[in-house]
Amino acid sequence: MLDAWLPAFLLTCVLEVPIYALLRRRLGPPRRHPVRRAALLGLAVNAVTHPCVWFLFPRLGLPYWRGLALAEVWVVVVEGVLLAAALRVPRGRLWVPAGAALLANAVSLGVGLLARYLA
């Protein structure tokens, strides 16, 4: 299972990290190394959420689509909260990390489902 997880994790990072790097541009004046920091943050949030989705959510015993939906909602919420906290996003701008988490995970989910369908 680990040999299947690593390529999936790397693909997820390749798809999501650029979106998180662009997130920084939507949050106002640039700080020191803002894109690099957001990219590293994208890697970090995926390092937290991806193993949970891959290894823990299947153990819940839910039907595939229900488990997938629950996992994706959980990921968007957790990544959005982690991004907002790490970037110290003002309350009025919380939609930016939430939207970035939603977009990033929608892209990776779509590509993942397409890869699963084509396999």
Coordinates of C-alpha atoms in Angstrom, one line a residue:
M1 CA 0.0 0.0 0.0
L2 CA 2.9 2.3 0.7
D3 CA 4.3 1.8 -2.8
A4 CA 1.0 3.1 -4.2
W5 CA 0.8 5.9 -1.8
L6 CA 4.1 7.7 -2.6
P7 CA 3.3 8.3 -6.3
A8 CA -0.2 9.5 -5.4
F9 CA 1.3 11.8 -2.8
L10 CA 3.8 13.2 -5.3
L11 CA 1.1 13.7 -7.9
T12 CA -1.1 15.5 -5.3
C13 CA 1.8 17.8 -4.4
V14 CA 2.6 18.5 -8.1
L15 CA -1.0 19.5 -8.6
E16 CA -1.8 21.4 -5.4
V17 CA 1.4 23.1 -4.4
P18 CA 1.3 25.6 -7.4
I19 CA -2.2 26.6 -6.3
Y20 CA -1.0 27.2 -2.8
A21 CA 1.9 29.2 -4.1
L22 CA -0.5 31.4 -5.9
L23 CA -2.6 31.8 -2.8
R24 CA 0.1 34.1 -1.3
R25 CA -0.4 36.6 -4.1
R26 CA -4.1 37.0 -3.1
L27 CA -3.3 37.9 0.5
G28 CA -1.9 41.4 -0.1
P29 CA 1.6 42.9 -0.2
P30 CA 4.4 40.4 -0.6
R31 CA 6.6 39.5 2.3
R32 CA 10.0 38.0 2.2
H33 CA 9.9 34.8 -0.1
P34 CA 6.1 34.7 -0.1
V35 CA 5.6 32.2 -2.9
R36 CA 8.3 29.8 -1.6
R37 CA 6.7 30.0 1.8
A38 CA 3.3 29.2 0.5
A39 CA 4.7 26.4 -1.6
L40 CA 6.4 24.9 1.4
L41 CA 3.2 25.3 3.4
G42 CA 1.4 23.5 0.6
L43 CA 3.8 20.6 1.0
A44 CA 3.3 20.7 4.7
V45 CA -0.5 20.6 4.7
N46 CA -0.4 17.7 2.2
A47 CA 2.0 15.9 4.4
V48 CA -0.6 16.1 7.2
T49 CA -3.7 15.3 5.3
H50 CA -2.8 13.0 2.5
P51 CA -1.6 10.1 4.7
C52 CA -4.8 10.4 6.8
V53 CA -6.9 10.1 3.7
W54 CA -4.9 7.3 2.2
F55 CA -4.4 5.1 5.3
L56 CA -7.0 6.1 7.9
F57 CA -10.2 6.9 6.1
P58 CA -10.4 3.5 4.3
R59 CA -10.4 1.9 7.8
L60 CA -13.7 3.6 8.6
G61 CA -15.4 0.9 6.6
L62 CA -17.6 3.3 4.6
P63 CA -18.7 2.6 1.0
Y64 CA -16.1 4.0 -1.4
W65 CA -18.0 7.2 -2.6
R66 CA -19.2 8.1 0.9
G67 CA -15.7 7.7 2.4
L68 CA -14.2 9.7 -0.5
A69 CA -16.7 12.5 0.0
L70 CA -16.1 12.6 3.8
A71 CA -12.3 12.5 3.3
E72 CA -12.4 15.4 0.7
V73 CA -14.6 17.6 2.9
W74 CA -12.3 16.9 5.9
V75 CA -9.2 17.7 3.8
V76 CA -10.6 21.0 2.5
V77 CA -11.5 22.1 6.0
V78 CA -8.2 21.0 7.6
E79 CA -6.0 22.4 4.9
G80 CA -8.0 25.7 4.8
V81 CA -7.6 26.1 8.6
L82 CA -3.9 25.2 8.6
L83 CA -3.2 27.6 5.7
A84 CA -5.2 30.4 7.4
A85 CA -3.4 29.9 10.7
A86 CA 0.1 29.6 9.2
L87 CA -0.3 32.6 7.0
R88 CA -2.1 34.6 9.7
V89 CA -5.0 35.5 7.4
P90 CA -7.2 38.2 8.7
R91 CA -10.8 37.1 9.5
G92 CA -12.2 39.0 6.6
R93 CA -10.0 37.2 4.2
L94 CA -10.5 33.6 5.3
W95 CA -12.3 32.9 2.0
V96 CA -8.8 33.0 0.3
P97 CA -7.2 29.9 2.0
A98 CA -10.6 28.2 2.1
G99 CA -11.0 28.8 -1.7
A100 CA -7.4 27.7 -2.4
A101 CA -7.9 24.5 -0.4
L102 CA -11.2 23.8 -2.3
L103 CA -9.6 24.5 -5.7
A104 CA -6.4 22.6 -5.0
N105 CA -8.3 19.5 -3.8
A106 CA -10.9 19.6 -6.5
V107 CA -8.0 19.6 -9.1
S108 CA -6.2 16.7 -7.4
L109 CA -9.4 14.8 -6.9
G110 CA -10.4 15.2 -10.5
V111 CA -7.0 14.0 -11.8
G112 CA -7.0 11.2 -9.3
L113 CA -10.5 10.0 -10.4
L114 CA -9.5 10.3 -14.0
A115 CA -6.3 8.2 -13.3
R116 CA -8.4 5.6 -11.5
Y117 CA -10.9 5.4 -14.4
L118 CA -8.2 5.1 -17.0
A119 CA -6.3 2.4 -15.0

